[in-house]
Structure formats: structure tokens, C-alpha cells
Coordinates of C-alpha atoms in Angstrom, one line a residue:
M5 CA -18.1 -21.1 93.2
H6 CA -20.3 -19.9 96.0
I7 CA -24.0 -20.7 96.3
R8 CA -26.0 -18.3 98.5
R9 CA -29.2 -19.7 100.0
S10 CA -31.4 -17.1 101.3
P11 CA -35.0 -17.0 101.3
R12 CA -34.9 -20.7 101.5
T13 CA -37.8 -23.0 100.6
S14 CA -37.7 -25.8 102.9
R15 CA -39.9 -26.8 105.6
T16 CA -39.4 -24.3 108.3
G17 CA -41.5 -21.6 107.0
V18 CA -41.0 -19.5 103.9
I19 CA -39.3 -16.7 104.1
F20 CA -37.3 -17.6 102.8
P21 CA -36.9 -20.7 101.2
T22 CA -36.8 -24.6 101.8
L23 CA -40.0 -26.3 101.9
A24 CA -40.5 -25.1 105.3
S25 CA -38.1 -22.3 105.0
L26 CA -39.5 -21.1 101.9
A27 CA -42.0 -19.7 104.0
A28 CA -39.4 -18.5 106.2
L29 CA -37.1 -17.3 103.6
L30 CA -40.0 -15.6 102.1
L31 CA -41.4 -14.3 105.2
A32 CA -44.6 -15.9 104.4
A33 CA -47.4 -13.9 105.9
C34 CA -50.9 -14.6 107.0
S35 CA -52.8 -11.9 105.3
P36 CA -55.9 -13.6 103.9
G37 CA -55.7 -11.5 100.8
G38 CA -52.0 -12.2 100.4
G39 CA -51.3 -8.7 99.2
T40 CA -49.3 -5.8 100.6
G41 CA -49.4 -5.8 104.3
S42 CA -50.7 -2.8 106.4
A43 CA -48.6 -2.5 109.5
T44 CA -50.1 -1.8 112.9
P45 CA -49.1 1.3 114.8
A46 CA -46.9 -0.9 117.1
A47 CA -45.1 -2.5 114.2
E48 CA -44.6 0.9 112.5
A49 CA -43.2 2.3 115.7
A50 CA -40.8 -0.7 116.1
Q51 CA -39.4 -0.1 112.7
A52 CA -39.5 3.7 112.5
A53 CA -36.2 5.6 112.2
L54 CA -34.5 5.8 115.6
P55 CA -33.2 9.0 117.2
R56 CA -29.8 10.1 116.0
A57 CA -28.5 10.3 119.6
T58 CA -27.6 7.1 121.4
P59 CA -29.8 6.5 124.5
S60 CA -27.8 6.6 127.7
A61 CA -28.9 3.1 128.6
L62 CA -27.2 1.8 125.3
A63 CA -24.0 3.8 125.7
P64 CA -22.0 1.0 127.3
Y65 CA -22.8 -1.2 124.3
Y66 CA -21.9 1.5 121.7
G67 CA -18.7 2.3 123.6
Q68 CA -17.4 -1.2 123.9
K69 CA -14.0 -2.1 122.4
L70 CA -13.6 -5.4 120.5
S71 CA -10.8 -7.7 121.6
W72 CA -9.5 -9.4 118.5
R73 CA -7.9 -12.8 118.6
G74 CA -6.9 -15.6 116.2
C75 CA -9.7 -18.0 115.3
G76 CA -8.0 -20.9 113.5
V77 CA -8.4 -19.6 109.9
P78 CA -5.2 -17.9 108.6
G79 CA -5.7 -14.2 107.9
F80 CA -8.8 -13.8 109.9
E81 CA -9.4 -12.5 113.4
C82 CA -12.4 -13.1 115.7
A83 CA -14.0 -11.1 118.5
T84 CA -17.2 -11.1 120.6
L85 CA -19.7 -8.3 120.5
T86 CA -22.1 -7.8 123.4
A87 CA -25.7 -6.5 122.7
P88 CA -28.8 -6.2 124.8
L89 CA -31.1 -9.2 124.6
D90 CA -34.0 -6.7 124.6
Y91 CA -33.4 -3.2 123.3
D92 CA -36.4 -1.9 125.2
R93 CA -35.0 -3.3 128.4
P94 CA -31.2 -3.1 128.2
G95 CA -30.8 -4.2 131.8
A96 CA -32.6 -7.6 131.2
G97 CA -29.5 -9.4 130.0
D98 CA -27.2 -9.6 127.1
V99 CA -26.6 -11.6 123.9
R100 CA -23.0 -12.4 122.8
L101 CA -22.4 -12.2 119.0
A102 CA -19.5 -13.7 117.1
V103 CA -17.6 -11.3 114.8
A104 CA -14.8 -12.0 112.4
R105 CA -12.7 -9.8 110.1
K106 CA -10.0 -9.9 107.6
K107 CA -8.1 -6.6 107.6
A108 CA -7.5 -4.6 104.4
T109 CA -4.5 -5.9 102.5
G110 CA -3.6 -2.7 100.7
P111 CA -2.4 -0.9 98.7
G112 CA -4.6 2.2 98.7
E113 CA -6.4 4.2 101.3
R114 CA -8.4 2.2 103.8
L115 CA -12.1 2.8 103.4
G116 CA -13.2 1.3 106.7
S117 CA -15.2 -1.9 107.3
L118 CA -17.3 -3.7 104.7
L119 CA -19.9 -5.9 106.5
V120 CA -21.3 -8.9 104.6
N121 CA -24.3 -11.1 105.1
P122 CA -25.3 -14.1 102.9
G123 CA -28.9 -14.3 103.8
G124 CA -31.0 -17.1 105.1
P125 CA -32.1 -16.1 107.5
G126 CA -29.9 -18.4 109.4
G127 CA -26.9 -18.4 107.1
S128 CA -23.6 -18.0 108.9
A129 CA -22.1 -14.6 107.9
I130 CA -18.8 -15.7 109.4
G131 CA -18.7 -18.9 107.4
Y132 CA -19.5 -16.8 104.3
L133 CA -16.7 -14.4 105.0
Q134 CA -14.1 -17.0 105.7
Q135 CA -15.0 -19.3 102.8
Y136 CA -15.9 -16.8 100.2
A137 CA -16.1 -13.0 100.7
G138 CA -12.8 -12.6 102.6
V139 CA -10.9 -14.5 99.9
G140 CA -13.2 -14.3 96.8
Y141 CA -14.4 -10.7 96.6
P142 CA -12.5 -8.6 94.1
A143 CA -8.9 -8.0 95.2
E144 CA -9.3 -4.2 94.9
V145 CA -12.3 -4.3 97.3
R146 CA -10.4 -6.5 99.8
A147 CA -7.4 -4.2 99.5
R148 CA -9.3 -1.1 100.7
Y149 CA -11.8 -2.6 103.2
D150 CA -11.6 -4.6 106.4
M151 CA -13.9 -7.5 105.5
V152 CA -16.2 -8.1 108.5
A153 CA -19.1 -10.4 109.4
V154 CA -21.3 -10.9 112.4
D155 CA -23.4 -14.0 112.8
P156 CA -26.8 -12.6 113.7
R157 CA -28.3 -13.4 117.1
G158 CA -29.5 -17.0 117.1
V159 CA -27.3 -18.0 114.2
A160 CA -24.3 -20.3 114.0
R161 CA -21.7 -18.9 116.5
S162 CA -24.0 -16.3 118.1
E163 CA -26.0 -18.2 120.7
P164 CA -27.6 -20.5 118.1
V165 CA -31.3 -21.4 118.3
K166 CA -31.7 -25.1 118.9
C167 CA -34.8 -27.1 118.1
L168 CA -34.2 -30.8 117.2
D169 CA -31.4 -33.3 117.4
G170 CA -30.1 -35.1 114.3
R171 CA -32.4 -38.1 114.5
E172 CA -35.4 -35.8 115.0
M173 CA -34.4 -33.6 112.2
D174 CA -34.0 -36.6 109.8
A175 CA -37.6 -37.5 110.5
Y176 CA -38.7 -34.0 110.1
T177 CA -37.1 -33.5 106.7
Q178 CA -38.7 -36.7 105.4
T179 CA -42.2 -35.7 106.5
D180 CA -44.7 -35.7 103.5
V181 CA -45.5 -32.1 102.7
T182 CA -48.1 -33.0 100.0
P183 CA -50.7 -34.8 102.3
D184 CA -53.1 -37.0 100.4
D185 CA -55.7 -37.4 103.2
Q186 CA -56.5 -36.3 106.7
R187 CA -54.1 -38.8 108.3
E188 CA -51.2 -37.4 106.4
T189 CA -52.3 -33.9 107.1
D190 CA -52.3 -34.7 110.8
V191 CA -48.8 -36.2 110.6
L192 CA -47.6 -33.0 108.9
V193 CA -49.2 -30.7 111.5
T194 CA -47.7 -32.8 114.3
A195 CA -44.3 -32.4 112.7
Y196 CA -44.7 -28.7 112.6
K197 CA -45.9 -28.6 116.2
D198 CA -43.0 -30.8 117.4
F199 CA -40.5 -28.6 115.6
A200 CA -42.0 -25.5 117.2
E201 CA -42.1 -27.0 120.7
G202 CA -38.5 -28.2 120.4
C203 CA -37.4 -24.6 119.6
G204 CA -39.5 -23.3 122.5
A205 CA -38.1 -25.8 124.9
R206 CA -34.4 -25.6 123.9
S207 CA -34.1 -21.8 123.1
T208 CA -36.6 -20.3 125.6
R209 CA -34.5 -17.2 126.5
L210 CA -33.6 -16.1 122.9
L211 CA -36.6 -17.1 120.8
R212 CA -38.5 -13.8 121.4
H213 CA -35.5 -11.8 120.4
V214 CA -34.2 -12.9 117.0
S215 CA -36.1 -10.4 114.9
T216 CA -34.6 -8.7 111.9
V217 CA -35.1 -5.3 113.6
E218 CA -33.0 -6.5 116.6
A219 CA -30.3 -7.9 114.2
A220 CA -30.2 -4.6 112.4
R221 CA -29.8 -2.8 115.7
D222 CA -26.9 -5.2 116.5
M223 CA -25.2 -4.1 113.3
D224 CA -25.3 -0.5 114.4
V225 CA -23.7 -1.4 117.7
L226 CA -21.0 -3.3 115.7
R227 CA -20.5 -0.3 113.4
A228 CA -19.7 1.9 116.4
A229 CA -17.5 -0.8 117.9
L230 CA -15.5 -0.9 114.6
G231 CA -15.1 2.8 114.7
D232 CA -17.0 3.5 111.5
R233 CA -19.1 6.6 111.2
K234 CA -21.4 5.0 108.6
L235 CA -22.2 1.4 107.6
T236 CA -20.9 -0.1 104.4
Y237 CA -22.6 -3.4 103.7
V238 CA -23.3 -6.0 101.1
G239 CA -26.3 -8.2 101.8
A240 CA -27.6 -11.1 99.7
S241 CA -31.1 -12.5 99.6
Y242 CA -32.5 -12.2 103.2
G243 CA -29.5 -10.0 103.8
T244 CA -31.2 -7.4 101.7
F245 CA -34.1 -7.3 104.1
L246 CA -31.7 -7.0 107.0
G247 CA -29.9 -4.1 105.1
A248 CA -33.1 -2.3 104.2
T249 CA -34.3 -2.6 107.8
Y250 CA -31.0 -1.0 108.9
A251 CA -31.5 1.8 106.4
G252 CA -35.0 2.4 107.7
L253 CA -33.9 2.5 111.3
F254 CA -30.7 4.5 110.8
P255 CA -31.0 6.4 107.5
G256 CA -28.3 9.0 108.5
R257 CA -25.8 6.2 109.1
V258 CA -26.1 4.6 105.7
G259 CA -22.8 4.5 103.9
R260 CA -22.6 2.3 100.8
L261 CA -25.2 -0.4 100.8
V262 CA -25.6 -3.1 98.2
L263 CA -28.8 -5.2 98.4
D264 CA -28.4 -8.1 96.0
G265 CA -31.3 -10.5 95.4
A266 CA -33.7 -8.1 97.0
M267 CA -36.7 -8.9 99.1
D268 CA -39.8 -6.8 99.3
P269 CA -40.6 -5.8 102.9
S270 CA -44.1 -4.5 102.0
L271 CA -45.4 -8.0 101.2
S272 CA -47.3 -10.3 103.6
S273 CA -45.9 -13.8 104.2
R274 CA -48.5 -15.4 102.1
R275 CA -47.8 -13.1 99.2
M276 CA -44.1 -13.7 99.5
N277 CA -44.6 -17.4 99.6
L278 CA -46.7 -17.2 96.5
D279 CA -44.3 -15.0 94.6
Q280 CA -41.4 -17.3 95.5
T281 CA -43.4 -20.3 94.4
A282 CA -43.7 -18.6 91.0
G283 CA -40.0 -17.7 91.1
F284 CA -39.0 -21.4 91.4
E285 CA -41.3 -22.2 88.6
T286 CA -39.6 -19.6 86.4
A287 CA -36.2 -21.1 87.3
F288 CA -37.4 -24.6 86.7
R289 CA -38.6 -23.7 83.2
S290 CA -35.1 -22.3 82.5
F291 CA -33.7 -25.6 83.7
A292 CA -36.2 -27.5 81.6
R293 CA -35.2 -25.6 78.4
D294 CA -31.6 -26.3 79.1
C295 CA -32.2 -30.0 80.0
V296 CA -33.9 -31.0 76.8
R297 CA -31.1 -29.5 74.7
R298 CA -28.7 -31.9 76.4
P299 CA -28.2 -35.6 75.4
G300 CA -30.1 -37.9 77.7
C301 CA -32.2 -35.5 79.6
P302 CA -34.1 -37.8 82.0
L303 CA -37.2 -35.7 81.9
G304 CA -37.9 -35.8 78.1
T305 CA -37.1 -34.1 74.9
E306 CA -39.6 -31.2 75.0
P307 CA -39.7 -28.4 77.6
G308 CA -43.4 -28.8 78.0
E309 CA -43.2 -32.4 79.2
V310 CA -40.4 -31.9 81.8
G311 CA -42.7 -30.6 84.6
E312 CA -45.2 -33.5 84.2
K313 CA -42.4 -36.1 84.2
L314 CA -40.9 -34.6 87.3
K315 CA -44.3 -34.6 89.0
A316 CA -44.7 -38.2 88.1
F317 CA -41.3 -39.0 89.6
F318 CA -42.2 -37.2 92.8
E319 CA -45.5 -39.2 93.0
K320 CA -43.5 -42.4 92.6
A321 CA -41.1 -41.4 95.4
D322 CA -44.1 -40.6 97.5
A323 CA -45.6 -44.1 97.0
R324 CA -42.2 -45.9 97.2
P325 CA -39.2 -44.0 98.5
L326 CA -36.0 -44.8 96.6
P327 CA -33.0 -46.6 98.1
T328 CA -30.0 -44.3 98.6
G329 CA -27.3 -46.4 100.2
D330 CA -27.3 -44.0 103.2
V331 CA -25.6 -45.4 106.2
D332 CA -28.5 -44.3 108.4
G333 CA -31.0 -46.1 106.3
R334 CA -32.7 -43.1 104.8
R335 CA -34.6 -43.5 101.6
L336 CA -35.4 -40.8 99.1
T337 CA -38.9 -39.6 100.0
E338 CA -40.9 -37.1 97.9
S339 CA -40.0 -34.3 100.3
L340 CA -36.3 -35.0 100.2
A341 CA -36.4 -35.3 96.4
T342 CA -38.2 -32.0 96.1
T343 CA -35.7 -30.3 98.3
G344 CA -32.9 -31.7 96.2
V345 CA -34.4 -30.3 93.0
I346 CA -35.1 -26.9 94.6
A347 CA -31.6 -26.7 95.9
A348 CA -30.2 -26.9 92.4
M349 CA -32.5 -24.0 91.2
Y350 CA -30.4 -21.5 93.2
D351 CA -27.5 -21.7 90.7
E352 CA -27.5 -22.8 87.1
G353 CA -24.0 -24.2 87.8
A354 CA -25.8 -27.0 89.7
W355 CA -28.0 -28.0 86.8
E356 CA -25.6 -30.6 85.5
Q357 CA -25.4 -32.2 88.9
L358 CA -29.2 -32.2 89.1
R359 CA -29.5 -33.9 85.6
E360 CA -27.2 -36.6 86.8
A361 CA -29.0 -37.1 90.0
L362 CA -32.4 -37.3 88.3
T363 CA -31.0 -39.7 85.7
A364 CA -29.8 -42.0 88.4
A365 CA -33.1 -41.8 90.3
I366 CA -35.4 -42.2 87.4
E367 CA -33.4 -44.8 85.3
D368 CA -31.5 -46.7 88.0
D369 CA -33.7 -46.3 91.1
D370 CA -30.8 -44.6 92.9
G371 CA -31.8 -41.7 95.1
S372 CA -28.3 -41.0 96.4
G373 CA -27.6 -37.9 94.2
L374 CA -30.8 -36.1 95.1
L375 CA -30.3 -37.0 98.8
F376 CA -26.8 -35.4 98.6
L377 CA -28.4 -32.2 97.1
S378 CA -31.0 -32.2 99.9
D379 CA -28.5 -32.7 102.6
S380 CA -26.4 -29.9 101.2
Y381 CA -29.4 -27.7 101.3
Y382 CA -30.2 -28.6 104.9
E383 CA -26.5 -28.4 105.9
R384 CA -26.5 -32.0 107.2
D385 CA -23.1 -33.7 107.5
A386 CA -22.2 -37.4 107.2
G387 CA -22.5 -37.8 110.9
S388 CA -26.2 -37.0 110.9
R389 CA -25.5 -33.5 112.4
Y390 CA -27.3 -30.5 111.1
S391 CA -26.2 -26.9 111.3
N392 CA -28.7 -24.6 113.0
L393 CA -29.6 -23.0 109.7
M394 CA -33.1 -24.3 109.5
F395 CA -33.8 -23.6 113.2
A396 CA -32.7 -20.0 112.9
N397 CA -34.5 -19.7 109.6
A398 CA -37.8 -20.6 111.2
A399 CA -37.2 -18.6 114.3
V400 CA -36.5 -15.4 112.5
N401 CA -39.2 -15.7 109.9
C402 CA -41.9 -16.7 112.4
V403 CA -41.1 -13.7 114.7
D404 CA -40.7 -11.2 111.9
M405 CA -44.1 -11.8 110.2
P406 CA -47.5 -13.3 111.0
A407 CA -47.9 -16.8 109.8
A408 CA -48.9 -17.3 106.2
F409 CA -51.7 -19.7 107.2
E410 CA -53.5 -20.4 110.5
G411 CA -54.4 -24.0 109.7
P412 CA -54.8 -26.7 107.1
D413 CA -58.1 -25.4 105.9
Q414 CA -56.6 -22.1 104.8
V415 CA -53.8 -24.0 103.0
R416 CA -56.4 -26.2 101.1
R417 CA -58.3 -23.1 100.0
A418 CA -55.0 -21.5 98.7
L419 CA -53.8 -24.6 96.8
P420 CA -55.3 -23.7 93.4
E421 CA -53.5 -20.4 93.5
F422 CA -50.2 -21.9 94.5
E423 CA -50.5 -24.7 91.9
R424 CA -51.2 -22.1 89.2
A425 CA -48.0 -20.3 90.3
S426 CA -46.1 -23.6 90.0
P427 CA -47.7 -26.8 88.8
V428 CA -44.5 -28.6 89.9
F429 CA -43.8 -27.1 93.3
G430 CA -47.0 -25.2 94.3
E431 CA -48.6 -27.8 96.5
G432 CA -45.6 -28.6 98.6
L433 CA -44.6 -24.9 99.0
A434 CA -48.2 -24.0 100.1
W435 CA -48.1 -26.7 102.8
A436 CA -44.6 -25.6 103.8
A437 CA -45.9 -22.2 104.6
L438 CA -48.0 -23.6 107.4
N439 CA -45.1 -24.1 109.9
C440 CA -45.3 -20.7 111.6
A441 CA -49.0 -21.3 112.6
Y442 CA -47.8 -23.3 115.6
W443 CA -44.9 -21.1 116.7
P444 CA -44.5 -20.7 120.4
V445 CA -43.7 -17.0 120.2
A446 CA -46.0 -14.3 118.8
P447 CA -44.7 -12.3 115.9
T448 CA -43.3 -8.9 116.6
G449 CA -43.2 -7.5 113.1
E450 CA -45.4 -7.0 110.1
A451 CA -45.1 -6.2 106.4
R452 CA -44.4 -2.5 105.8
R453 CA -42.8 -0.3 103.2
I454 CA -39.3 1.0 104.0
E455 CA -38.4 4.4 102.6
A456 CA -35.2 5.3 104.5
K457 CA -35.7 9.0 103.8
G458 CA -32.4 10.9 103.9
A459 CA -30.2 7.8 103.3
A460 CA -27.2 8.0 101.0
P461 CA -27.6 6.2 97.6
I462 CA -28.4 2.5 98.0
V463 CA -27.8 -0.1 95.2
V464 CA -30.6 -2.6 94.8
V465 CA -29.8 -5.6 92.6
G466 CA -32.3 -8.0 91.0
T467 CA -31.9 -11.0 88.7
T468 CA -34.7 -11.5 86.1
R469 CA -35.0 -15.3 86.6
D470 CA -34.0 -15.5 90.3
P471 CA -35.9 -18.4 91.9
A472 CA -35.8 -17.4 95.5
T473 CA -36.1 -13.6 95.3
P474 CA -38.2 -12.8 92.2
Y475 CA -37.1 -9.8 90.2
R476 CA -40.4 -8.0 91.0
W477 CA -39.2 -7.7 94.6
A478 CA -36.1 -5.8 93.5
R479 CA -38.2 -3.4 91.5
S480 CA -40.5 -2.9 94.4
L481 CA -37.8 -2.3 97.0
A482 CA -36.1 0.1 94.7
A483 CA -39.3 2.0 94.3
Q484 CA -39.7 2.2 98.1
L485 CA -36.3 3.3 99.2
S486 CA -36.0 7.0 98.6
S487 CA -32.4 6.8 97.4
A488 CA -32.3 3.5 95.6
H489 CA -30.6 2.8 92.3
L490 CA -31.9 -0.4 90.6
L491 CA -29.3 -2.6 88.9
T492 CA -30.7 -5.5 86.9
H493 CA -29.0 -8.7 85.9
Q494 CA -30.7 -10.4 83.0
G495 CA -30.1 -14.0 83.7
D496 CA -30.6 -17.1 85.9
G497 CA -29.6 -18.0 89.4
H498 CA -30.0 -16.4 92.9
T499 CA -28.2 -13.0 93.3
A500 CA -25.8 -11.4 90.9
Y501 CA -22.6 -10.1 92.4
G502 CA -19.6 -12.3 91.9
R503 CA -21.5 -14.8 89.7
G504 CA -19.8 -14.1 86.4
S505 CA -21.3 -10.9 85.0
A506 CA -18.4 -8.4 84.5
C507 CA -21.0 -5.7 84.0
I508 CA -22.6 -6.3 87.4
D509 CA -19.3 -6.7 89.2
S510 CA -17.8 -3.5 87.7
A511 CA -20.8 -1.4 88.6
I512 CA -20.8 -2.6 92.2
N513 CA -17.1 -2.3 92.6
A514 CA -17.2 1.3 91.4
Y515 CA -19.9 2.0 94.0
L516 CA -18.0 0.3 96.8
L517 CA -14.6 1.9 95.9
R518 CA -15.6 5.3 94.7
G519 CA -19.1 5.8 96.0
T520 CA -20.5 6.1 92.5
P521 CA -23.8 4.2 92.2
P522 CA -24.8 2.8 88.8
T523 CA -27.3 4.8 86.8
D524 CA -30.8 3.9 88.1
G525 CA -32.3 1.2 85.8
K526 CA -28.9 0.0 84.4
R527 CA -29.2 -3.5 83.0
C528 CA -26.5 -6.2 82.6
S529 CA -26.4 -9.7 81.1

């Protein structure tokens, strides 16, 4: 089973999701009204369709040949792609991007390269390829395509953004994101500032150049280096924003694009954060209905009482963090407990594990199960080491969009709206969206519609009870893209392809293998 985490909701911003990342995962924006953003002329120009001809200054990048080598995982090859650090000034230095592939296995005619991205932003595409897509995608797809991934700039193996060490990150993830007074508010603001300053100090060169627009341009350089005339791509969650951005920049180079768990690029950060907050509430209600049907649900016997009991548990953990048996002495704080619950909302297959973890915490005062879920979400290992997921997540989100809020007063004014969207998670997710307010680099992008006029058919996939990328985003993106075909999964969990629906999988496989998109509006269960 694979769990894709993109728009995260943790504490690195929202765009997509983690408390801080929710803002990042969600691209939380700072539009006071929180509605559809209106891009400035500069932002429109930065994301407008690029000329068909390759500028002479970029010709060396587009003409490069990849040197493939073994990379320690049987069946996979790795290479390094060079891209300009700044596309407006190609002579100002380069960034080196890690690429991996698994060649088509046959039989059947080779269809070229299929690029995959699991989202985040900050998720390792190479890790996703080697651990899932390259071995778990349908055999007929792997037979016809070279499966390829590139870690976007600033992510994992591609000159990763660095911000905090393990000890500092432990402290950051335990910071209270539901401040009760001015002192706790000051502590949270200081944590956001320290995180931002750490990124600025440790990733000075790259931090201004990790935008989604630049990552999409890198994908086009990779397309050329692979020898493909057009891009074939499957992107999940934030990967849909990356794919849609590519389509907007290079509509004539769009091959077969699948955008699964779609984001809406026309929304401000604040609106995205609010929508995602509502999305997690929808997913939680599904969990609540399932939980009370099971023997021994630790949150009650009626769906209506589950939320109140979970909030009461969070308040208890806030007042007295639970023991966990952690070798580093960490206790389960409210913030870690909340992250653990949110982590399980991404896939209904994790609900049993969540019930067991909540039972242990509520009945036995044992926070180890929720801490495990939280650590998995943050990609923290037993040695107190974190992947760069949360660092890249914040870096991309904060440069892609203006901050959702400029200061604590704006958050406080927005709290009623966020708490209406989710009585359980609203307060924490609102405060999580504050992180980009202190970012050391000014944003280079803004919310805007992407139409990609002239592009080949694009398949946009939405799941009706998706927590991280609400279904309304898929409908909106499909309405924006001039050639979109909307494919709907009626169900739970984040994203749809490869998660058990034969109807979804067969529709996407037919598109990837034969170029036949599903009928616009097709629905699957």
C-alpha cells in the first residue's frame, strides 16, 4: 500500500498539508478575502505560455545527454540533470537534479517516458518511483513506458533545502499551534521565525529558486534530455499543480497528463487553507462514522460525539503531554497528537491503526502510537533524523504564493471561519497557515487560472471525500483547463489511481496506453 502525502497539513505552511505544511500543501495565500486570487502582471508573465522555440541561452541545457549509472536499487538507473538556477539569467549558475528511471520491460511498442511525481511539495519523486510506481504501477503500463522521476529542485537528492537539525526540528514539531494566550502566541511566532531563519541561513543560494514554475521548466529540460517530443506525466496532489503549471507553460508539449487529487491554482493561500481544513473535517466525519460501528471505538458510540471527545483529548494532551517511551524523551503534545490523527486521514487503510493508537492514548495514557503516526508524517527516523520534506514543503509554498496571514491578529480574526470549517482541526490549521509570514524570501508567484489552451486532452481526477485536496478543486481545475476530462472517484482517501478502484484504474490505463481519455464527468466508486 502506498500513501501519498501532498498538500500536507503540518506546520510549515499550508499548501499543502501538515499543520505547518497544510498551509504549504495548500498554498495558503494572504488574500484578505480568501477568495480567488487576481494575479499581478508580473506573475501572469512568469506563468504565461513560453515560446515554442528554445532560447539560445538554454540550448546547452536542452541538448544535454544523460549519463545513466546504477544507483543501488535493482532494475533502476540514475543520472544527473543540469538546469539553470535562474531561468532569467542562465549564466548565473546551475542546479543539479537527481533523475531515476526503470526502463520499459515489454512486451509491446515502447511509448516513451512516463514521469511521475507524488506531490508534497517536498515528496521525493525518486523514492516514490523506486518504492511504488516503478514496481507497483500496472504491469501493462510499466511494460510500455520507461518509468522516470526527478526530485524537484530543493527536494531530497536534488540539492535539498536545509533548515533545522534533528534536535531543533523535534522542538519545532512539538510547538503548541493552538496558543491560549499572548505568551504562547509569542512562542509560536518565534518558532516560525527560527524555522524561516534556519532555511535562509542554510539554503541561501537556492531558496529564491524553488518555485513550481521553475520545477515545471526543469521537467521540460528533462523531457528533451530523455528524447521525448511531448511529456507524459502522472502527478498526485501537489504534483497536479506542478503538472498543470507545465501545461500552462508548454501547452504544445503536453502528451498524456494525469492530475490525480487535483489542486486549484486559482485560489489564494488563505482560501486553500480554509478549503483544506474543511476537507479534513469531511474525512474525519467519515472516520467517525466508521469508528462508532467498530467494537470499542475510543471516541464514543455516536458519530456526533466523536469530534467533541477528540477535542477533549487534544486539550488534555495540551495540559499534560502523554508519555510515549521515546528514547529521546519526547512526550505526546497536542501538536504531535493532532499531526498523528491528520496523518491517518490521508488513507482509510490507516483508520484501524488510528483507532488503536487513540485507544492506547485515551485509555492507557500511552502516546506511542500517535507519536509513530506523527513521525511517519514528518519522515523522522529512529535516529532523530528528518528528511527534508518539511523544509522543501515550506520553501516551495512560501515562494509560490503570498502568505495566508501577515500576523497573529489576522489569524485571530479568521479563527471563527476556520473553526466553522472544522470544529476539530480549524484552530490549529489556521495558526499553521501563519508560517510563511516570516519567510526570508519574497514570493514570486500568485494565484491564477491555468487554461493551457491548445493542450492535448488532460485527465483531472478528484475523490469526493479527499481530505487534502477537496473534490471542489478537481472540478475547478477541470473547468479551467481547456482540454480537461474530469474523472470522479466517489470515496475516501487522498487521490484515486492505484487505490483499489478498478473503474478508476482502467480509465487511466486506457488513457496512458491508448491515448483515450475517459468521458468527461465519468464517475467511479
